[in-house]
JSON list of C-alpha atoms in Angstrom, two decimals:
[
{"chain": "A", "resi": 1, "resn": "MET", "atom": "CA", "xyz": [41.75, 21.08, 12.56]},
{"chain": "A", "resi": 2, "resn": "SER", "atom": "CA", "xyz": [42.54, 20.93, 8.86]},
{"chain": "A", "resi": 3, "resn": "GLU", "atom": "CA", "xyz": [40.16, 19.34, 6.35]},
{"chain": "A", "resi": 4, "resn": "ARG", "atom": "CA", "xyz": [42.56, 16.43, 5.98]},
{"chain": "A", "resi": 5, "resn": "GLU", "atom": "CA", "xyz": [42.82, 15.92, 9.74]},
{"chain": "A", "resi": 6, "resn": "GLU", "atom": "CA", "xyz": [39.06, 16.11, 10.09]},
{"chain": "A", "resi": 7, "resn": "ALA", "atom": "CA", "xyz": [38.57, 13.50, 7.38]},
{"chain": "A", "resi": 8, "resn": "ALA", "atom": "CA", "xyz": [41.14, 11.25, 9.03]},
{"chain": "A", "resi": 9, "resn": "ALA", "atom": "CA", "xyz": [39.38, 11.61, 12.37]},
{"chain": "A", "resi": 10, "resn": "VAL", "atom": "CA", "xyz": [36.00, 10.73, 10.91]},
{"chain": "A", "resi": 11, "resn": "GLY", "atom": "CA", "xyz": [37.42, 7.91, 8.82]},
{"chain": "A", "resi": 12, "resn": "GLY", "atom": "CA", "xyz": [39.18, 6.50, 11.84]},
{"chain": "A", "resi": 13, "resn": "GLN", "atom": "CA", "xyz": [35.97, 6.01, 13.75]},
{"chain": "A", "resi": 14, "resn": "THR", "atom": "CA", "xyz": [34.92, 2.39, 13.99]},
{"chain": "A", "resi": 15, "resn": "THR", "atom": "CA", "xyz": [31.35, 1.14, 13.68]},
{"chain": "A", "resi": 16, "resn": "SER", "atom": "CA", "xyz": [32.13, -2.40, 14.76]},
{"chain": "A", "resi": 17, "resn": "ALA", "atom": "CA", "xyz": [33.52, -1.98, 18.27]},
{"chain": "A", "resi": 18, "resn": "PRO", "atom": "CA", "xyz": [32.12, -4.72, 20.52]},
{"chain": "A", "resi": 19, "resn": "ARG", "atom": "CA", "xyz": [29.41, -3.73, 22.97]},
{"chain": "A", "resi": 20, "resn": "GLU", "atom": "CA", "xyz": [30.16, -4.32, 26.62]},
{"chain": "A", "resi": 21, "resn": "ASP", "atom": "CA", "xyz": [26.67, -3.83, 28.04]},
{"chain": "A", "resi": 22, "resn": "GLY", "atom": "CA", "xyz": [23.95, -6.49, 28.39]},
{"chain": "A", "resi": 23, "resn": "PRO", "atom": "CA", "xyz": [22.40, -8.68, 25.67]},
{"chain": "A", "resi": 24, "resn": "VAL", "atom": "CA", "xyz": [19.65, -7.36, 23.40]},
{"chain": "A", "resi": 25, "resn": "THR", "atom": "CA", "xyz": [17.87, -10.71, 23.06]},
{"chain": "A", "resi": 26, "resn": "THR", "atom": "CA", "xyz": [15.06, -9.54, 25.34]},
{"chain": "A", "resi": 27, "resn": "ASN", "atom": "CA", "xyz": [15.09, -5.92, 24.24]},
{"chain": "A", "resi": 28, "resn": "ASN", "atom": "CA", "xyz": [11.60, -5.11, 22.92]},
{"chain": "A", "resi": 29, "resn": "ALA", "atom": "CA", "xyz": [12.76, -1.71, 21.67]},
{"chain": "A", "resi": 30, "resn": "THR", "atom": "CA", "xyz": [15.19, -3.44, 19.30]},
{"chain": "A", "resi": 31, "resn": "LEU", "atom": "CA", "xyz": [12.44, -5.66, 17.90]},
{"chain": "A", "resi": 32, "resn": "GLU", "atom": "CA", "xyz": [10.07, -2.74, 17.53]},
{"chain": "A", "resi": 33, "resn": "ALA", "atom": "CA", "xyz": [12.70, -0.69, 15.68]},
{"chain": "A", "resi": 34, "resn": "ALA", "atom": "CA", "xyz": [13.15, -3.55, 13.21]},
{"chain": "A", "resi": 35, "resn": "ARG", "atom": "CA", "xyz": [9.39, -4.00, 12.80]},
{"chain": "A", "resi": 36, "resn": "ASP", "atom": "CA", "xyz": [8.87, -0.29, 12.28]},
{"chain": "A", "resi": 37, "resn": "LEU", "atom": "CA", "xyz": [11.38, -0.23, 9.44]},
{"chain": "A", "resi": 38, "resn": "ILE", "atom": "CA", "xyz": [9.74, -3.24, 7.78]},
{"chain": "A", "resi": 39, "resn": "ARG", "atom": "CA", "xyz": [6.29, -1.65, 8.07]},
{"chain": "A", "resi": 40, "resn": "ARG", "atom": "CA", "xyz": [7.55, 1.58, 6.50]},
{"chain": "A", "resi": 41, "resn": "GLU", "atom": "CA", "xyz": [9.24, -0.32, 3.70]},
{"chain": "A", "resi": 42, "resn": "GLY", "atom": "CA", "xyz": [6.10, -2.38, 3.13]},
{"chain": "A", "resi": 43, "resn": "ALA", "atom": "CA", "xyz": [4.00, 0.76, 2.85]},
{"chain": "A", "resi": 44, "resn": "GLY", "atom": "CA", "xyz": [6.45, 2.18, 0.33]},
{"chain": "A", "resi": 45, "resn": "VAL", "atom": "CA", "xyz": [6.32, -0.98, -1.77]},
{"chain": "A", "resi": 46, "resn": "SER", "atom": "CA", "xyz": [2.50, -1.02, -1.68]},
{"chain": "A", "resi": 47, "resn": "SER", "atom": "CA", "xyz": [2.40, 2.57, -2.91]},
{"chain": "A", "resi": 48, "resn": "VAL", "atom": "CA", "xyz": [4.03, 1.59, -6.20]},
{"chain": "A", "resi": 49, "resn": "ALA", "atom": "CA", "xyz": [0.80, 0.00, -7.46]},
{"chain": "A", "resi": 50, "resn": "ASP", "atom": "CA", "xyz": [-0.92, 3.39, -7.46]},
{"chain": "A", "resi": 51, "resn": "GLN", "atom": "CA", "xyz": [2.10, 5.08, -9.03]},
{"chain": "A", "resi": 52, "resn": "LEU", "atom": "CA", "xyz": [1.98, 2.98, -12.20]},
{"chain": "A", "resi": 53, "resn": "ASP", "atom": "CA", "xyz": [0.88, 5.27, -15.02]},
{"chain": "A", "resi": 54, "resn": "GLU", "atom": "CA", "xyz": [1.30, 5.94, -18.72]},
{"chain": "A", "resi": 55, "resn": "THR", "atom": "CA", "xyz": [5.08, 5.84, -18.41]},
{"chain": "A", "resi": 56, "resn": "PHE", "atom": "CA", "xyz": [4.88, 2.19, -17.33]},
{"chain": "A", "resi": 57, "resn": "LEU", "atom": "CA", "xyz": [2.91, 1.39, -20.49]},
{"chain": "A", "resi": 58, "resn": "GLN", "atom": "CA", "xyz": [5.41, 3.35, -22.59]},
{"chain": "A", "resi": 59, "resn": "VAL", "atom": "CA", "xyz": [8.25, 1.22, -21.23]},
{"chain": "A", "resi": 60, "resn": "VAL", "atom": "CA", "xyz": [6.27, -1.97, -21.84]},
{"chain": "A", "resi": 61, "resn": "ASP", "atom": "CA", "xyz": [5.67, -0.88, -25.43]},
{"chain": "A", "resi": 62, "resn": "LEU", "atom": "CA", "xyz": [9.33, 0.04, -25.92]},
{"chain": "A", "resi": 63, "resn": "LEU", "atom": "CA", "xyz": [10.54, -3.33, -24.67]},
{"chain": "A", "resi": 64, "resn": "LEU", "atom": "CA", "xyz": [7.95, -5.31, -26.62]},
{"chain": "A", "resi": 65, "resn": "HIS", "atom": "CA", "xyz": [9.21, -3.71, -29.82]},
{"chain": "A", "resi": 66, "resn": "CYS", "atom": "CA", "xyz": [12.91, -3.82, -28.93]},
{"chain": "A", "resi": 67, "resn": "ARG", "atom": "CA", "xyz": [14.84, -5.67, -31.67]},
{"chain": "A", "resi": 68, "resn": "GLY", "atom": "CA", "xyz": [18.02, -5.89, -29.65]},
{"chain": "A", "resi": 69, "resn": "LYS", "atom": "CA", "xyz": [18.76, -6.34, -25.96]},
{"chain": "A", "resi": 70, "resn": "VAL", "atom": "CA", "xyz": [17.72, -4.45, -22.87]},
{"chain": "A", "resi": 71, "resn": "PHE", "atom": "CA", "xyz": [20.65, -3.22, -20.80]},
{"chain": "A", "resi": 72, "resn": "VAL", "atom": "CA", "xyz": [20.00, -2.28, -17.18]},
{"chain": "A", "resi": 73, "resn": "THR", "atom": "CA", "xyz": [22.44, -0.15, -15.19]},
{"chain": "A", "resi": 74, "resn": "GLY", "atom": "CA", "xyz": [22.80, 1.46, -11.78]},
{"chain": "A", "resi": 75, "resn": "SER", "atom": "CA", "xyz": [25.46, 2.22, -9.17]},
{"chain": "A", "resi": 76, "resn": "GLY", "atom": "CA", "xyz": [25.69, 1.23, -5.52]},
{"chain": "A", "resi": 77, "resn": "THR", "atom": "CA", "xyz": [22.46, -0.30, -4.23]},
{"chain": "A", "resi": 78, "resn": "SER", "atom": "CA", "xyz": [20.76, 0.74, -7.47]},
{"chain": "A", "resi": 79, "resn": "GLY", "atom": "CA", "xyz": [23.33, -1.45, -9.21]},
{"chain": "A", "resi": 80, "resn": "ALA", "atom": "CA", "xyz": [22.12, -4.42, -7.16]},
{"chain": "A", "resi": 81, "resn": "VAL", "atom": "CA", "xyz": [18.55, -3.60, -8.21]},
{"chain": "A", "resi": 82, "resn": "ALA", "atom": "CA", "xyz": [19.65, -3.29, -11.85]},
{"chain": "A", "resi": 83, "resn": "ARG", "atom": "CA", "xyz": [21.38, -6.68, -11.80]},
{"chain": "A", "resi": 84, "resn": "ARG", "atom": "CA", "xyz": [18.26, -8.30, -10.32]},
{"chain": "A", "resi": 85, "resn": "MET", "atom": "CA", "xyz": [15.95, -6.57, -12.82]},
{"chain": "A", "resi": 86, "resn": "ALA", "atom": "CA", "xyz": [18.05, -7.68, -15.80]},
{"chain": "A", "resi": 87, "resn": "HIS", "atom": "CA", "xyz": [18.02, -11.25, -14.50]},
{"chain": "A", "resi": 88, "resn": "LEU", "atom": "CA", "xyz": [14.24, -11.33, -14.04]},
{"chain": "A", "resi": 89, "resn": "LEU", "atom": "CA", "xyz": [13.58, -9.75, -17.43]},
{"chain": "A", "resi": 90, "resn": "ALA", "atom": "CA", "xyz": [15.73, -12.43, -19.07]},
{"chain": "A", "resi": 91, "resn": "VAL", "atom": "CA", "xyz": [14.00, -15.22, -17.14]},
{"chain": "A", "resi": 92, "resn": "CYS", "atom": "CA", "xyz": [10.57, -13.87, -18.11]},
{"chain": "A", "resi": 93, "resn": "SER", "atom": "CA", "xyz": [10.99, -13.52, -21.91]},
{"chain": "A", "resi": 94, "resn": "THR", "atom": "CA", "xyz": [12.92, -10.26, -22.39]},
{"chain": "A", "resi": 95, "resn": "PRO", "atom": "CA", "xyz": [16.61, -10.59, -23.36]},
{"chain": "A", "resi": 96, "resn": "ALA", "atom": "CA", "xyz": [18.38, -8.37, -20.83]},
{"chain": "A", "resi": 97, "resn": "VAL", "atom": "CA", "xyz": [21.88, -7.83, -19.47]},
{"chain": "A", "resi": 98, "resn": "PHE", "atom": "CA", "xyz": [23.23, -5.95, -16.44]},
{"chain": "A", "resi": 99, "resn": "LEU", "atom": "CA", "xyz": [25.71, -3.25, -17.50]},
{"chain": "A", "resi": 100, "resn": "PRO", "atom": "CA", "xyz": [28.09, -1.96, -14.79]},
{"chain": "A", "resi": 101, "resn": "ALA", "atom": "CA", "xyz": [28.29, 1.79, -15.33]},
{"chain": "A", "resi": 102, "resn": "MET", "atom": "CA", "xyz": [32.00, 2.24, -14.63]},
{"chain": "A", "resi": 103, "resn": "ASP", "atom": "CA", "xyz": [32.95, -0.69, -16.85]},
{"chain": "A", "resi": 104, "resn": "ALA", "atom": "CA", "xyz": [30.77, 0.82, -19.56]},
{"chain": "A", "resi": 105, "resn": "LEU", "atom": "CA", "xyz": [32.69, 4.10, -19.34]},
{"chain": "A", "resi": 106, "resn": "HIS", "atom": "CA", "xyz": [35.89, 2.15, -19.90]},
{"chain": "A", "resi": 107, "resn": "GLY", "atom": "CA", "xyz": [34.69, 0.69, -23.18]},
{"chain": "A", "resi": 108, "resn": "THR", "atom": "CA", "xyz": [31.99, -1.88, -22.44]},
{"chain": "A", "resi": 109, "resn": "MET", "atom": "CA", "xyz": [29.32, 0.50, -23.71]},
{"chain": "A", "resi": 110, "resn": "GLY", "atom": "CA", "xyz": [30.49, -0.56, -27.15]},
{"chain": "A", "resi": 111, "resn": "ALA", "atom": "CA", "xyz": [28.15, -3.52, -26.66]},
{"chain": "A", "resi": 112, "resn": "VAL", "atom": "CA", "xyz": [25.17, -1.15, -26.63]},
{"chain": "A", "resi": 113, "resn": "VAL", "atom": "CA", "xyz": [24.08, -0.43, -30.18]},
{"chain": "A", "resi": 114, "resn": "GLU", "atom": "CA", "xyz": [21.13, 0.97, -32.07]},
{"chain": "A", "resi": 115, "resn": "GLY", "atom": "CA", "xyz": [18.16, -1.32, -31.56]},
{"chain": "A", "resi": 116, "resn": "ASP", "atom": "CA", "xyz": [18.94, -1.82, -27.87]},
{"chain": "A", "resi": 117, "resn": "VAL", "atom": "CA", "xyz": [17.36, -0.09, -24.86]},
{"chain": "A", "resi": 118, "resn": "LEU", "atom": "CA", "xyz": [19.06, 1.18, -21.68]},
{"chain": "A", "resi": 119, "resn": "ILE", "atom": "CA", "xyz": [17.22, 1.30, -18.35]},
{"chain": "A", "resi": 120, "resn": "THR", "atom": "CA", "xyz": [19.09, 3.50, -15.87]},
{"chain": "A", "resi": 121, "resn": "ILE", "atom": "CA", "xyz": [18.17, 3.22, -12.18]},
{"chain": "A", "resi": 122, "resn": "SER", "atom": "CA", "xyz": [19.09, 6.08, -9.84]},
{"chain": "A", "resi": 123, "resn": "ARG", "atom": "CA", "xyz": [17.04, 7.29, -6.90]},
{"chain": "A", "resi": 124, "resn": "GLY", "atom": "CA", "xyz": [18.54, 10.79, -6.94]},
{"chain": "A", "resi": 125, "resn": "GLY", "atom": "CA", "xyz": [19.36, 10.97, -10.65]},
{"chain": "A", "resi": 126, "resn": "GLU", "atom": "CA", "xyz": [22.69, 12.74, -10.12]},
{"chain": "A", "resi": 127, "resn": "SER", "atom": "CA", "xyz": [25.24, 9.92, -10.44]},
{"chain": "A", "resi": 128, "resn": "ASP", "atom": "CA", "xyz": [27.80, 11.29, -12.90]},
{"chain": "A", "resi": 129, "resn": "GLU", "atom": "CA", "xyz": [28.77, 7.91, -14.33]},
{"chain": "A", "resi": 130, "resn": "LEU", "atom": "CA", "xyz": [25.15, 6.94, -15.00]},
{"chain": "A", "resi": 131, "resn": "ASN", "atom": "CA", "xyz": [24.31, 10.26, -16.61]},
{"chain": "A", "resi": 132, "resn": "GLN", "atom": "CA", "xyz": [27.40, 10.20, -18.81]},
{"chain": "A", "resi": 133, "resn": "LEU", "atom": "CA", "xyz": [26.65, 6.63, -19.88]},
{"chain": "A", "resi": 134, "resn": "SER", "atom": "CA", "xyz": [23.04, 7.51, -20.63]},
{"chain": "A", "resi": 135, "resn": "GLN", "atom": "CA", "xyz": [24.00, 10.51, -22.75]},
{"chain": "A", "resi": 136, "resn": "ARG", "atom": "CA", "xyz": [26.58, 8.57, -24.73]},
{"chain": "A", "resi": 137, "resn": "VAL", "atom": "CA", "xyz": [24.30, 5.67, -25.61]},
{"chain": "A", "resi": 138, "resn": "GLN", "atom": "CA", "xyz": [21.65, 8.18, -26.65]},
{"chain": "A", "resi": 139, "resn": "ALA", "atom": "CA", "xyz": [24.21, 9.58, -29.07]},
{"chain": "A", "resi": 140, "resn": "ARG", "atom": "CA", "xyz": [24.35, 6.07, -30.57]},
{"chain": "A", "resi": 141, "resn": "GLY", "atom": "CA", "xyz": [20.60, 6.04, -31.15]},
{"chain": "A", "resi": 142, "resn": "VAL", "atom": "CA", "xyz": [19.71, 4.05, -28.03]},
{"chain": "A", "resi": 143, "resn": "PRO", "atom": "CA", "xyz": [16.63, 5.17, -26.04]},
{"chain": "A", "resi": 144, "resn": "VAL", "atom": "CA", "xyz": [17.11, 5.63, -22.29]},
{"chain": "A", "resi": 145, "resn": "VAL", "atom": "CA", "xyz": [14.54, 4.85, -19.62]},
{"chain": "A", "resi": 146, "resn": "ALA", "atom": "CA", "xyz": [15.17, 6.52, -16.26]},
{"chain": "A", "resi": 147, "resn": "LEU", "atom": "CA", "xyz": [13.79, 4.95, -13.09]},
{"chain": "A", "resi": 148, "resn": "THR", "atom": "CA", "xyz": [14.14, 7.62, -10.41]},
{"chain": "A", "resi": 149, "resn": "ALA", "atom": "CA", "xyz": [12.46, 9.40, -7.52]},
{"chain": "A", "resi": 150, "resn": "GLN", "atom": "CA", "xyz": [13.59, 12.79, -8.86]},
{"chain": "A", "resi": 151, "resn": "PRO", "atom": "CA", "xyz": [12.07, 13.68, -12.25]},
{"chain": "A", "resi": 152, "resn": "ASP", "atom": "CA", "xyz": [13.77, 17.09, -12.28]},
{"chain": "A", "resi": 153, "resn": "SER", "atom": "CA", "xyz": [17.24, 15.57, -11.79]},
{"chain": "A", "resi": 154, "resn": "THR", "atom": "CA", "xyz": [19.84, 15.45, -14.54]},
{"chain": "A", "resi": 155, "resn": "LEU", "atom": "CA", "xyz": [18.88, 11.87, -15.37]},
{"chain": "A", "resi": 156, "resn": "GLY", "atom": "CA", "xyz": [15.17, 12.62, -15.21]},
{"chain": "A", "resi": 157, "resn": "ARG", "atom": "CA", "xyz": [15.54, 15.46, -17.69]},
{"chain": "A", "resi": 158, "resn": "LEU", "atom": "CA", "xyz": [17.76, 13.69, -20.20]},
{"chain": "A", "resi": 159, "resn": "ALA", "atom": "CA", "xyz": [15.93, 10.36, -20.43]},
{"chain": "A", "resi": 160, "resn": "ASP", "atom": "CA", "xyz": [13.59, 9.53, -23.29]},
{"chain": "A", "resi": 161, "resn": "ILE", "atom": "CA", "xyz": [11.11, 8.05, -20.81]},
{"chain": "A", "resi": 162, "resn": "THR", "atom": "CA", "xyz": [11.27, 9.11, -17.16]},
{"chain": "A", "resi": 163, "resn": "VAL", "atom": "CA", "xyz": [9.50, 6.81, -14.72]},
{"chain": "A", "resi": 164, "resn": "VAL", "atom": "CA", "xyz": [8.99, 8.24, -11.24]},
{"chain": "A", "resi": 165, "resn": "VAL", "atom": "CA", "xyz": [8.72, 5.81, -8.34]},
{"chain": "A", "resi": 166, "resn": "ASP", "atom": "CA", "xyz": [8.95, 7.19, -4.83]},
{"chain": "A", "resi": 167, "resn": "GLY", "atom": "CA", "xyz": [8.20, 5.21, -1.69]},
{"chain": "A", "resi": 168, "resn": "GLY", "atom": "CA", "xyz": [8.21, 8.30, 0.50]},
{"chain": "A", "resi": 169, "resn": "SER", "atom": "CA", "xyz": [10.71, 10.14, 2.62]},
{"chain": "A", "resi": 170, "resn": "ASP", "atom": "CA", "xyz": [10.82, 7.63, 5.48]},
{"chain": "A", "resi": 171, "resn": "VAL", "atom": "CA", "xyz": [11.67, 4.40, 3.64]},
{"chain": "A", "resi": 172, "resn": "ASP", "atom": "CA", "xyz": [15.41, 5.16, 3.67]},
{"chain": "A", "resi": 173, "resn": "PRO", "atom": "CA", "xyz": [16.97, 5.84, 7.10]},
{"chain": "A", "resi": 174, "resn": "GLY", "atom": "CA", "xyz": [18.08, 9.45, 7.22]},
{"chain": "A", "resi": 175, "resn": "GLY", "atom": "CA", "xyz": [17.25, 9.73, 3.53]},
{"chain": "A", "resi": 176, "resn": "VAL", "atom": "CA", "xyz": [20.77, 8.40, 3.00]},
{"chain": "A", "resi": 177, "resn": "VAL", "atom": "CA", "xyz": [20.84, 4.61, 3.33]},
{"chain": "A", "resi": 178, "resn": "ALA", "atom": "CA", "xyz": [19.03, 3.18, 0.30]},
{"chain": "A", "resi": 179, "resn": "MET", "atom": "CA", "xyz": [16.85, 0.50, 1.87]},
{"chain": "A", "resi": 180, "resn": "GLY", "atom": "CA", "xyz": [13.15, 0.91, 1.08]},
{"chain": "A", "resi": 181, "resn": "SER", "atom": "CA", "xyz": [13.85, 2.82, -2.12]},
{"chain": "A", "resi": 182, "resn": "THR", "atom": "CA", "xyz": [15.63, -0.22, -3.55]},
{"chain": "A", "resi": 183, "resn": "LEU", "atom": "CA", "xyz": [12.58, -2.36, -2.80]},
{"chain": "A", "resi": 184, "resn": "VAL", "atom": "CA", "xyz": [10.35, 0.22, -4.48]},
{"chain": "A", "resi": 185, "resn": "ALA", "atom": "CA", "xyz": [12.48, 0.15, -7.64]},
{"chain": "A", "resi": 186, "resn": "SER", "atom": "CA", "xyz": [12.67, -3.65, -7.51]},
{"chain": "A", "resi": 187, "resn": "VAL", "atom": "CA", "xyz": [8.92, -4.18, -7.36]},
{"chain": "A", "resi": 188, "resn": "TRP", "atom": "CA", "xyz": [8.44, -1.85, -10.33]},
{"chain": "A", "resi": 189, "resn": "GLY", "atom": "CA", "xyz": [10.85, -4.06, -12.27]},
{"chain": "A", "resi": 190, "resn": "ASP", "atom": "CA", "xyz": [9.01, -7.17, -11.10]},
{"chain": "A", "resi": 191, "resn": "ALA", "atom": "CA", "xyz": [5.76, -5.79, -12.50]},
{"chain": "A", "resi": 192, "resn": "LEU", "atom": "CA", "xyz": [7.49, -4.98, -15.79]},
{"chain": "A", "resi": 193, "resn": "ALA", "atom": "CA", "xyz": [8.92, -8.49, -16.20]},
{"chain": "A", "resi": 194, "resn": "TYR", "atom": "CA", "xyz": [5.61, -10.08, -15.22]},
{"chain": "A", "resi": 195, "resn": "VAL", "atom": "CA", "xyz": [3.39, -8.22, -17.69]},
{"chain": "A", "resi": 196, "resn": "LEU", "atom": "CA", "xyz": [5.90, -8.67, -20.53]},
{"chain": "A", "resi": 197, "resn": "MET", "atom": "CA", "xyz": [5.85, -12.40, -19.86]},
{"chain": "A", "resi": 198, "resn": "ARG", "atom": "CA", "xyz": [2.06, -12.49, -20.08]},
{"chain": "A", "resi": 199, "resn": "LEU", "atom": "CA", "xyz": [1.86, -10.17, -23.10]},
{"chain": "A", "resi": 200, "resn": "ARG", "atom": "CA", "xyz": [4.19, -12.52, -24.98]},
{"chain": "A", "resi": 201, "resn": "ASP", "atom": "CA", "xyz": [2.34, -15.60, -23.69]},
{"chain": "A", "resi": 202, "resn": "TYR", "atom": "CA", "xyz": [5.74, -16.94, -22.64]},
{"chain": "A", "resi": 203, "resn": "SER", "atom": "CA", "xyz": [5.30, -20.49, -21.42]},
{"chain": "A", "resi": 204, "resn": "TRP", "atom": "CA", "xyz": [6.62, -22.12, -18.27]},
{"chain": "A", "resi": 205, "resn": "ASP", "atom": "CA", "xyz": [8.20, -24.75, -20.51]},
{"chain": "A", "resi": 206, "resn": "GLN", "atom": "CA", "xyz": [10.35, -22.00, -22.02]},
{"chain": "A", "resi": 207, "resn": "VAL", "atom": "CA", "xyz": [11.23, -20.70, -18.56]},
{"chain": "A", "resi": 208, "resn": "LEU", "atom": "CA", "xyz": [12.22, -24.16, -17.35]},
{"chain": "A", "resi": 209, "resn": "PHE", "atom": "CA", "xyz": [14.30, -24.86, -20.46]},
{"chain": "A", "resi": 210, "resn": "THR", "atom": "CA", "xyz": [16.50, -21.83, -19.70]},
{"chain": "A", "resi": 211, "resn": "HIS", "atom": "CA", "xyz": [16.55, -22.63, -15.96]},
{"chain": "A", "resi": 212, "resn": "PRO", "atom": "CA", "xyz": [17.79, -26.25, -15.75]},
{"chain": "A", "resi": 213, "resn": "ALA", "atom": "CA", "xyz": [19.72, -25.82, -12.50]},
{"chain": "A", "resi": 214, "resn": "GLY", "atom": "CA", "xyz": [18.61, -25.77, -8.88]},
{"chain": "A", "resi": 215, "resn": "ALA", "atom": "CA", "xyz": [15.25, -26.78, -7.46]},
{"chain": "A", "resi": 216, "resn": "VAL", "atom": "CA", "xyz": [13.43, -25.10, -10.35]},
{"chain": "A", "resi": 217, "resn": "GLY", "atom": "CA", "xyz": [15.34, -27.23, -12.83]},
{"chain": "A", "resi": 218, "resn": "ARG", "atom": "CA", "xyz": [14.25, -30.39, -11.01]},
{"chain": "A", "resi": 219, "resn": "LEU", "atom": "CA", "xyz": [10.53, -29.68, -11.21]},
{"chain": "A", "resi": 220, "resn": "SER", "atom": "CA", "xyz": [8.71, -32.71, -12.60]},
{"chain": "A", "resi": 221, "resn": "ALA", "atom": "CA", "xyz": [5.97, -30.64, -14.21]},
{"chain": "A", "resi": 222, "resn": "ALA", "atom": "CA", "xyz": [5.49, -27.06, -15.29]},
{"chain": "A", "resi": 223, "resn": "PRO", "atom": "CA", "xyz": [3.12, -24.81, -13.30]},
{"chain": "A", "resi": 224, "resn": "GLU", "atom": "CA", "xyz": [-0.27, -23.94, -14.69]},
{"chain": "A", "resi": 225, "resn": "GLN", "atom": "CA", "xyz": [0.18, -21.47, -17.51]},
{"chain": "A", "resi": 226, "resn": "LEU", "atom": "CA", "xyz": [-0.46, -17.81, -16.72]},
{"chain": "A", "resi": 227, "resn": "PRO", "atom": "CA", "xyz": [-3.36, -16.36, -18.73]},
{"chain": "A", "resi": 228, "resn": "PRO", "atom": "CA", "xyz": [-2.03, -14.20, -21.57]},
{"chain": "A", "resi": 229, "resn": "LEU", "atom": "CA", "xyz": [-2.72, -10.50, -21.63]},
{"chain": "A", "resi": 230, "resn": "HIS", "atom": "CA", "xyz": [-4.54, -9.20, -24.69]},
{"chain": "A", "resi": 231, "resn": "PRO", "atom": "CA", "xyz": [-4.14, -5.43, -24.99]},
{"chain": "A", "resi": 232, "resn": "THR", "atom": "CA", "xyz": [-7.27, -3.57, -26.00]},
{"chain": "A", "resi": 233, "resn": "GLU", "atom": "CA", "xyz": [-7.39, -0.59, -28.32]},
{"chain": "A", "resi": 234, "resn": "GLY", "atom": "CA", "xyz": [-5.55, 2.31, -26.76]},
{"chain": "A", "resi": 235, "resn": "ASP", "atom": "CA", "xyz": [-3.12, 0.04, -24.92]},
{"chain": "A", "resi": 236, "resn": "VAL", "atom": "CA", "xyz": [0.23, -1.25, -26.07]},
{"chain": "A", "resi": 237, "resn": "ALA", "atom": "CA", "xyz": [0.06, -3.67, -28.98]},
{"chain": "A", "resi": 238, "resn": "LYS", "atom": "CA", "xyz": [1.44, -7.19, -28.78]},
{"chain": "A", "resi": 239, "resn": "GLU", "atom": "CA", "xyz": [4.43, -7.75, -31.04]},
{"chain": "A", "resi": 240, "resn": "GLY", "atom": "CA", "xyz": [3.80, -9.81, -34.14]}
]
């Protein structure tokens, strides 16, 4: 069989053919498989707390002193994480925008200028479009933060700050389907947005002003203010 015929045969396989055997509604093995995945993902997420190190503080410092905007990029499921991270950063005091990597390579990277920061999310660190984008914005004087599980990857080596977060080998089925690894990257971004909000003493009134829609926008009173963080000597310094 030729390579083309083999590809056609594989591509022609369907994953959605209807099952003709009995229902799975009482199948305990199905429930246990789902629970096992959730437990493994939960363990991976919990491990991130102990992985926070000096690189986390370096990123906090970089973003506190950023005079422009923070762009966040990724491809595939990492792109979904990047979009979410940019949104939460913006909600929590840090001006941030999601930058689709392929659009950026077709000219949108012109929006990224000196004074900005790029956070690039890639579990494996070998996505060509992300690495090319990262190198080109660096050439424009923009620092690059890599969030990856592979510090020795192309992205890990080229970044100005390389943050390693790894939930373990069993959080992604087969090491191929990015499930738990996306949660691991997401929770790191949550922690980043949260501490930046507290370091800036960003008020709930400011959050609600920029979030007038939905149930949040209809709140009759702001939540109790989060206590501000006051960095001590040797930690990152608060802007201003």
